[in-house]
Each structure stands twice: as C-alpha cells, then as structure tokens.
C-alpha cells in the first residue's frame, strides 16, 4: 500500500508521556501497533464486553455490547484508512479505545455520574477515556497508564474537533502531556470518528429490528433506506426476510463507507502533510453534504423510535438510579469501596469524589447491579428489556 503524504507516520511520532526502556521490546512492531496491542490487552478493554451499547444488560446473546461495537468500528475504520493510504494501526487503535471511558449502562450511567459530580467538576466519558488510559489502567512497573503515543491520545481528545473549553479531567491531562487541543486531529482520528457513526447508525438498526423496537415499515419512510431496501428485494426476492434485513444493513454500511472515501479523497486534494490536515480549519474525513443530510435524518429517526422509546427510557431511568445509589453509598461509607480503591482514596475533595466516580465508571453493567444488590440488599429489577 502506498502511504499518503498526509498520513500519520509511526517513525515520526511525537512520543510518549513517559520515557521507556526499550530493552527486550517484543516483536517488530511500529509505535502505533504497540498502542493497539496495549489497548487490546488492557482490563478496561475487556470490560467493554459487559457494558451497554443500546440495550442495558441484555439477556440475549446476539445484541451488541461496547466491545462488539468497538470491533465493528475498527473493521470499518481500517477499510477506509487502507483505501486512503492512512496508517491503519493508528486508526484501529483509536477505534478500539474510543468507548473505554463509558460507565455502566451507557448514557444513563453517564447522566447519573454527571449529576453526582456536578459540584466536583462534572463527568465526561470522552475525558474519562483519556483518564483511564493515561492514569487508571496501570499494568506497567515503570510508569502510570498505558503510556500511549501522543497521536493516539490526541485523536481521542479531539475526535469531535478542537476542544475550546476542556473539563477538569482533560485539562489536567493536557497540562501533563500537551495535546494541542486548539487544532484538528490527524485524518486517522477523523476517520475513526466517522467510522463510529457508520457502525452505530447501522448496527443499532440491526439490534432494534431484532428486539422489535423498530419496524421495517417505519424505516422505509426514510427515502434513502427505502431505496436500499428496493435494491435488496430486487437482488434477493426469494431470500428469507431476516437475511434481507441483514443485507439492508450491510448495504447501507457500504454506501456510507464509499461516500466517506470519495468525499474525503476530494477534500484532501492539495494537502501534502499531516500538519496541513491539522491546520485545515475543518473536518476533512466525513460524509458528503447529501449523505450528511441523510445521516442526520436517520439519527433523528433512531432517537425518536429507539433510543427514546418509552421502554428504553424507563429502563434507562432505573439504570440511572442504580449508579446514583452506588455513588451515594460509596460517598457516605467509603469502606464499601473495593479494598484497593479504599486504600488509595484521597483525603480531600474534589479528589475523593473523582476517585469514586473513577471506580463506578470502570464497572460493567452486571458488576454495578451486583454491587447495588450487595449494598442495598435487593437486586434491581427491570434493567433488561430484551
């Protein structure tokens, strides 16, 4: 593959926060390959297997979790990166790590921690990703965190573009290892971000249909979905409906991926270096205007029909209550924390509350439910509606 001139180059990385002894380095890996492997081997990454993607603590084995979602994002990201001549390993590392900061129960858990931390600087899952990777997840003897490259940390910090007003967590980390928050990230980071959109836009449709929260007839009120469905029916008129639906999802992913490739290739014409990308003043790796409009329409539909479905909202409220009760219990009686977390509890605020939030944010859905039952003597009910 021919590397684009504006691609991130692992041999020219801006380095890591902590110097490392390279004696006995395992294998002929690039800096970004090492980052990807550190993420995959981390405890925080493994916990994603039991964290909510759409449905909270699902009983069914076929619904997506944060882990399967992250793998799907990485698959999409690598395809786009390879086609555009970008660094696939950096793109993959960013895709795999992007959801590590999510607390149990997805956005419901994040809302509860945001409320609990309102007087202590708040809570943001994106900053929590960096906090987890740079400070909390510490398996090595000679430094804190996973000590990932600057390029990975930059991409995670700015996946939505420049950060004008960082919260306390990102501000602290940026002070320790400046990430140039006021400019745009690499094109690899931009592709990782749009790959996340492509994955959840379409795979959440698959899960929503499987659970019965979405109906095909409702989806077909969206013109661009209806166009794709007609293509599927014409190509596979006798296929079972379940297979046709999966073909619909695959087809839409293909349309979006091809659109991003075509539009990004045109957008970067005339850009020669990665610094040109960072100083472009706009996102270059994204959908065409027409696809952006269709994707916004799809997102609105998904919020109206799936994410804000009455059953989903009721389940999310129960999940919010679980996280809120856990925070209240740990704040009132610090000895309820796990031993290692209790022993390392800071003496002063706001550090104490932030330590408790770190502990809860690292929990899986099931562990949070079990801890609530242990503390309050009852198992929370109604936390799974599929």
PDB file of C-alpha atoms in Angstrom, residues 200-354:
ATOM      1  CA  UNK A 200     -23.771   2.574  15.362  1.00  0.00           C
ATOM      2  CA  UNK A 201     -26.125   4.147  12.818  1.00  0.00           C
ATOM      3  CA  UNK A 202     -26.489   0.807  11.075  1.00  0.00           C
ATOM      4  CA  UNK A 203     -25.781  -1.852  13.680  1.00  0.00           C
ATOM      5  CA  UNK A 204     -28.237  -0.224  16.082  1.00  0.00           C
ATOM      6  CA  UNK A 205     -30.857  -0.667  13.350  1.00  0.00           C
ATOM      7  CA  UNK A 206     -29.997  -4.361  13.306  1.00  0.00           C
ATOM      8  CA  UNK A 207     -30.381  -4.653  17.085  1.00  0.00           C
ATOM      9  CA  UNK A 208     -33.533  -2.520  17.111  1.00  0.00           C
ATOM     10  CA  UNK A 209     -35.193  -4.716  14.492  1.00  0.00           C
ATOM     11  CA  UNK A 210     -34.116  -7.868  16.318  1.00  0.00           C
ATOM     12  CA  UNK A 211     -35.614  -6.595  19.578  1.00  0.00           C
ATOM     13  CA  UNK A 212     -38.861  -5.467  17.944  1.00  0.00           C
ATOM     14  CA  UNK A 213     -38.372  -1.811  18.904  1.00  0.00           C
ATOM     15  CA  UNK A 214     -38.043  -0.860  15.228  1.00  0.00           C
ATOM     16  CA  UNK A 215     -40.334  -1.922  12.402  1.00  0.00           C
ATOM     17  CA  UNK A 216     -39.276  -2.188   8.775  1.00  0.00           C
ATOM     18  CA  UNK A 217     -42.309  -0.235   7.554  1.00  0.00           C
ATOM     19  CA  UNK A 218     -41.276   2.692   9.739  1.00  0.00           C
ATOM     20  CA  UNK A 219     -37.702   2.561   8.456  1.00  0.00           C
ATOM     21  CA  UNK A 220     -38.983   2.642   4.896  1.00  0.00           C
ATOM     22  CA  UNK A 221     -40.454   6.106   5.484  1.00  0.00           C
ATOM     23  CA  UNK A 222     -36.825   7.261   5.090  1.00  0.00           C
ATOM     24  CA  UNK A 223     -36.298   7.633   1.350  1.00  0.00           C
ATOM     25  CA  UNK A 224     -32.633   6.570   1.251  1.00  0.00           C
ATOM     26  CA  UNK A 225     -33.402   3.462   3.335  1.00  0.00           C
ATOM     27  CA  UNK A 226     -36.330   2.650   1.060  1.00  0.00           C
ATOM     28  CA  UNK A 227     -34.048   2.950  -1.978  1.00  0.00           C
ATOM     29  CA  UNK A 228     -31.627   0.477  -0.470  1.00  0.00           C
ATOM     30  CA  UNK A 229     -34.447  -1.892   0.501  1.00  0.00           C
ATOM     31  CA  UNK A 230     -35.752  -1.947  -3.080  1.00  0.00           C
ATOM     32  CA  UNK A 231     -32.257  -2.886  -4.223  1.00  0.00           C
ATOM     33  CA  UNK A 232     -32.182  -5.768  -1.737  1.00  0.00           C
ATOM     34  CA  UNK A 233     -35.610  -7.043  -2.775  1.00  0.00           C
ATOM     35  CA  UNK A 234     -34.688  -6.903  -6.447  1.00  0.00           C
ATOM     36  CA  UNK A 235     -31.423  -8.771  -5.915  1.00  0.00           C
ATOM     37  CA  UNK A 236     -32.745 -11.352  -3.444  1.00  0.00           C
ATOM     38  CA  UNK A 237     -36.519 -11.611  -3.986  1.00  0.00           C
ATOM     39  CA  UNK A 238     -36.818 -15.102  -2.508  1.00  0.00           C
ATOM     40  CA  UNK A 239     -34.457 -14.754   0.450  1.00  0.00           C
ATOM     41  CA  UNK A 240     -35.888 -15.017   3.978  1.00  0.00           C
ATOM     42  CA  UNK A 241     -36.828 -11.670   5.484  1.00  0.00           C
ATOM     43  CA  UNK A 242     -34.182 -11.935   8.218  1.00  0.00           C
ATOM     44  CA  UNK A 243     -31.419 -12.284   5.626  1.00  0.00           C
ATOM     45  CA  UNK A 244     -32.844  -9.421   3.574  1.00  0.00           C
ATOM     46  CA  UNK A 245     -32.735  -7.187   6.648  1.00  0.00           C
ATOM     47  CA  UNK A 246     -29.112  -8.036   7.297  1.00  0.00           C
ATOM     48  CA  UNK A 247     -28.332  -7.337   3.650  1.00  0.00           C
ATOM     49  CA  UNK A 248     -30.029  -3.949   4.060  1.00  0.00           C
ATOM     50  CA  UNK A 249     -27.707  -3.083   6.939  1.00  0.00           C
ATOM     51  CA  UNK A 250     -24.624  -4.270   5.068  1.00  0.00           C
ATOM     52  CA  UNK A 251     -25.654  -2.306   2.006  1.00  0.00           C
ATOM     53  CA  UNK A 252     -26.096   0.899   3.962  1.00  0.00           C
ATOM     54  CA  UNK A 253     -22.701   0.494   5.602  1.00  0.00           C
ATOM     55  CA  UNK A 254     -21.187   0.059   2.131  1.00  0.00           C
ATOM     56  CA  UNK A 255     -22.915   3.186   0.846  1.00  0.00           C
ATOM     57  CA  UNK A 256     -21.677   5.263   3.781  1.00  0.00           C
ATOM     58  CA  UNK A 257     -18.134   3.902   3.614  1.00  0.00           C
ATOM     59  CA  UNK A 258     -17.869   4.598  -0.116  1.00  0.00           C
ATOM     60  CA  UNK A 259     -19.282   8.079   0.397  1.00  0.00           C
ATOM     61  CA  UNK A 260     -16.699   8.897   3.091  1.00  0.00           C
ATOM     62  CA  UNK A 261     -13.862   7.607   0.910  1.00  0.00           C
ATOM     63  CA  UNK A 262     -14.960   9.593  -2.128  1.00  0.00           C
ATOM     64  CA  UNK A 263     -15.675  12.804  -0.231  1.00  0.00           C
ATOM     65  CA  UNK A 264     -12.509  12.641   1.894  1.00  0.00           C
ATOM     66  CA  UNK A 265     -10.324  11.932  -1.116  1.00  0.00           C
ATOM     67  CA  UNK A 266     -11.688  15.076  -2.770  1.00  0.00           C
ATOM     68  CA  UNK A 267     -11.396  17.121   0.444  1.00  0.00           C
ATOM     69  CA  UNK A 268      -7.687  16.351   0.958  1.00  0.00           C
ATOM     70  CA  UNK A 269      -6.698  17.189  -2.610  1.00  0.00           C
ATOM     71  CA  UNK A 270      -3.879  19.699  -2.350  1.00  0.00           C
ATOM     72  CA  UNK A 271      -2.933  18.771   1.213  1.00  0.00           C
ATOM     73  CA  UNK A 272       0.603  17.438   1.488  1.00  0.00           C
ATOM     74  CA  UNK A 273       1.344  16.867   5.162  1.00  0.00           C
ATOM     75  CA  UNK A 274      -0.342  15.856   8.383  1.00  0.00           C
ATOM     76  CA  UNK A 275       0.165  19.405   9.638  1.00  0.00           C
ATOM     77  CA  UNK A 276      -1.851  20.636   6.649  1.00  0.00           C
ATOM     78  CA  UNK A 277      -4.682  18.392   7.871  1.00  0.00           C
ATOM     79  CA  UNK A 278      -4.397  19.679  11.442  1.00  0.00           C
ATOM     80  CA  UNK A 279      -4.429  23.295  10.279  1.00  0.00           C
ATOM     81  CA  UNK A 280      -7.211  22.893   7.708  1.00  0.00           C
ATOM     82  CA  UNK A 281      -9.745  24.627   9.935  1.00  0.00           C
ATOM     83  CA  UNK A 282     -12.386  21.976   9.241  1.00  0.00           C
ATOM     84  CA  UNK A 283     -13.017  18.249   9.354  1.00  0.00           C
ATOM     85  CA  UNK A 284     -11.831  16.606   6.139  1.00  0.00           C
ATOM     86  CA  UNK A 285     -12.749  12.976   6.833  1.00  0.00           C
ATOM     87  CA  UNK A 286     -16.520  12.956   6.744  1.00  0.00           C
ATOM     88  CA  UNK A 287     -19.652  12.409   4.650  1.00  0.00           C
ATOM     89  CA  UNK A 288     -20.634  14.357   1.579  1.00  0.00           C
ATOM     90  CA  UNK A 289     -23.263  17.070   2.222  1.00  0.00           C
ATOM     91  CA  UNK A 290     -26.003  14.852   0.763  1.00  0.00           C
ATOM     92  CA  UNK A 291     -25.038  11.874   2.923  1.00  0.00           C
ATOM     93  CA  UNK A 292     -24.712  14.137   5.967  1.00  0.00           C
ATOM     94  CA  UNK A 293     -28.308  15.197   5.490  1.00  0.00           C
ATOM     95  CA  UNK A 294     -29.475  11.586   5.147  1.00  0.00           C
ATOM     96  CA  UNK A 295     -27.448  10.538   8.183  1.00  0.00           C
ATOM     97  CA  UNK A 296     -28.910  13.326  10.329  1.00  0.00           C
ATOM     98  CA  UNK A 297     -32.394  12.201   9.284  1.00  0.00           C
ATOM     99  CA  UNK A 298     -31.530   8.631  10.263  1.00  0.00           C
ATOM    100  CA  UNK A 299     -30.162   9.736  13.640  1.00  0.00           C
ATOM    101  CA  UNK A 300     -33.323  11.692  14.410  1.00  0.00           C
ATOM    102  CA  UNK A 301     -35.396   8.646  13.483  1.00  0.00           C
ATOM    103  CA  UNK A 302     -33.276   6.420  15.750  1.00  0.00           C
ATOM    104  CA  UNK A 303     -33.611   8.784  18.685  1.00  0.00           C
ATOM    105  CA  UNK A 304     -37.366   9.071  18.232  1.00  0.00           C
ATOM    106  CA  UNK A 305     -38.040   5.369  17.647  1.00  0.00           C
ATOM    107  CA  UNK A 306     -35.277   3.522  19.536  1.00  0.00           C
ATOM    108  CA  UNK A 307     -33.090   5.485  21.938  1.00  0.00           C
ATOM    109  CA  UNK A 308     -36.054   7.449  23.331  1.00  0.00           C
ATOM    110  CA  UNK A 309     -38.540   4.608  23.060  1.00  0.00           C
ATOM    111  CA  UNK A 310     -40.723   4.613  26.225  1.00  0.00           C
ATOM    112  CA  UNK A 311     -39.426   1.209  27.307  1.00  0.00           C
ATOM    113  CA  UNK A 312     -35.857   2.295  26.734  1.00  0.00           C
ATOM    114  CA  UNK A 313     -36.340   5.491  28.730  1.00  0.00           C
ATOM    115  CA  UNK A 314     -37.929   3.610  31.610  1.00  0.00           C
ATOM    116  CA  UNK A 315     -35.068   1.106  31.676  1.00  0.00           C
ATOM    117  CA  UNK A 316     -32.511   3.913  31.444  1.00  0.00           C
ATOM    118  CA  UNK A 317     -34.116   5.669  34.410  1.00  0.00           C
ATOM    119  CA  UNK A 318     -33.792   2.524  36.509  1.00  0.00           C
ATOM    120  CA  UNK A 319     -30.153   2.238  35.448  1.00  0.00           C
ATOM    121  CA  UNK A 320     -29.564   5.891  36.346  1.00  0.00           C
ATOM    122  CA  UNK A 321     -30.966   5.174  39.802  1.00  0.00           C
ATOM    123  CA  UNK A 322     -28.539   2.269  40.266  1.00  0.00           C
ATOM    124  CA  UNK A 323     -25.495   4.438  39.512  1.00  0.00           C
ATOM    125  CA  UNK A 324     -26.811   7.301  41.643  1.00  0.00           C
ATOM    126  CA  UNK A 325     -27.392   4.942  44.582  1.00  0.00           C
ATOM    127  CA  UNK A 326     -23.914   3.466  44.212  1.00  0.00           C
ATOM    128  CA  UNK A 327     -22.289   6.887  44.257  1.00  0.00           C
ATOM    129  CA  UNK A 328     -24.320   7.936  47.291  1.00  0.00           C
ATOM    130  CA  UNK A 329     -23.420   4.742  49.151  1.00  0.00           C
ATOM    131  CA  UNK A 330     -19.687   4.966  48.434  1.00  0.00           C
ATOM    132  CA  UNK A 331     -19.631   8.661  49.353  1.00  0.00           C
ATOM    133  CA  UNK A 332     -21.432   8.018  52.656  1.00  0.00           C
ATOM    134  CA  UNK A 333     -19.372   4.943  53.604  1.00  0.00           C
ATOM    135  CA  UNK A 334     -16.002   4.789  51.872  1.00  0.00           C
ATOM    136  CA  UNK A 335     -15.330   1.306  53.281  1.00  0.00           C
ATOM    137  CA  UNK A 336     -17.854  -0.060  50.774  1.00  0.00           C
ATOM    138  CA  UNK A 337     -15.315   0.519  48.012  1.00  0.00           C
ATOM    139  CA  UNK A 338     -13.161  -2.378  46.861  1.00  0.00           C
ATOM    140  CA  UNK A 339     -10.115  -2.718  49.139  1.00  0.00           C
ATOM    141  CA  UNK A 340      -7.560  -1.359  46.664  1.00  0.00           C
ATOM    142  CA  UNK A 341      -9.781   1.625  45.867  1.00  0.00           C
ATOM    143  CA  UNK A 342     -10.459   2.264  49.564  1.00  0.00           C
ATOM    144  CA  UNK A 343      -6.753   2.202  50.416  1.00  0.00           C
ATOM    145  CA  UNK A 344      -5.951   4.728  47.679  1.00  0.00           C
ATOM    146  CA  UNK A 345      -8.868   7.089  48.465  1.00  0.00           C
ATOM    147  CA  UNK A 346      -7.668  10.735  48.536  1.00  0.00           C
ATOM    148  CA  UNK A 347      -8.102  12.731  51.737  1.00  0.00           C
ATOM    149  CA  UNK A 348      -9.652  15.861  50.236  1.00  0.00           C
ATOM    150  CA  UNK A 349     -12.353  16.980  47.813  1.00  0.00           C
ATOM    151  CA  UNK A 350     -12.878  17.061  44.916  1.00  0.00           C
ATOM    152  CA  UNK A 351     -10.348  14.264  44.525  1.00  0.00           C
ATOM    153  CA  UNK A 352     -12.356  11.896  46.757  1.00  0.00           C
ATOM    154  CA  UNK A 353     -15.498  12.179  44.652  1.00  0.00           C
ATOM    155  CA  UNK A 354     -13.498  11.878  41.441  1.00  0.00           C
TER     156      UNK A 354
END
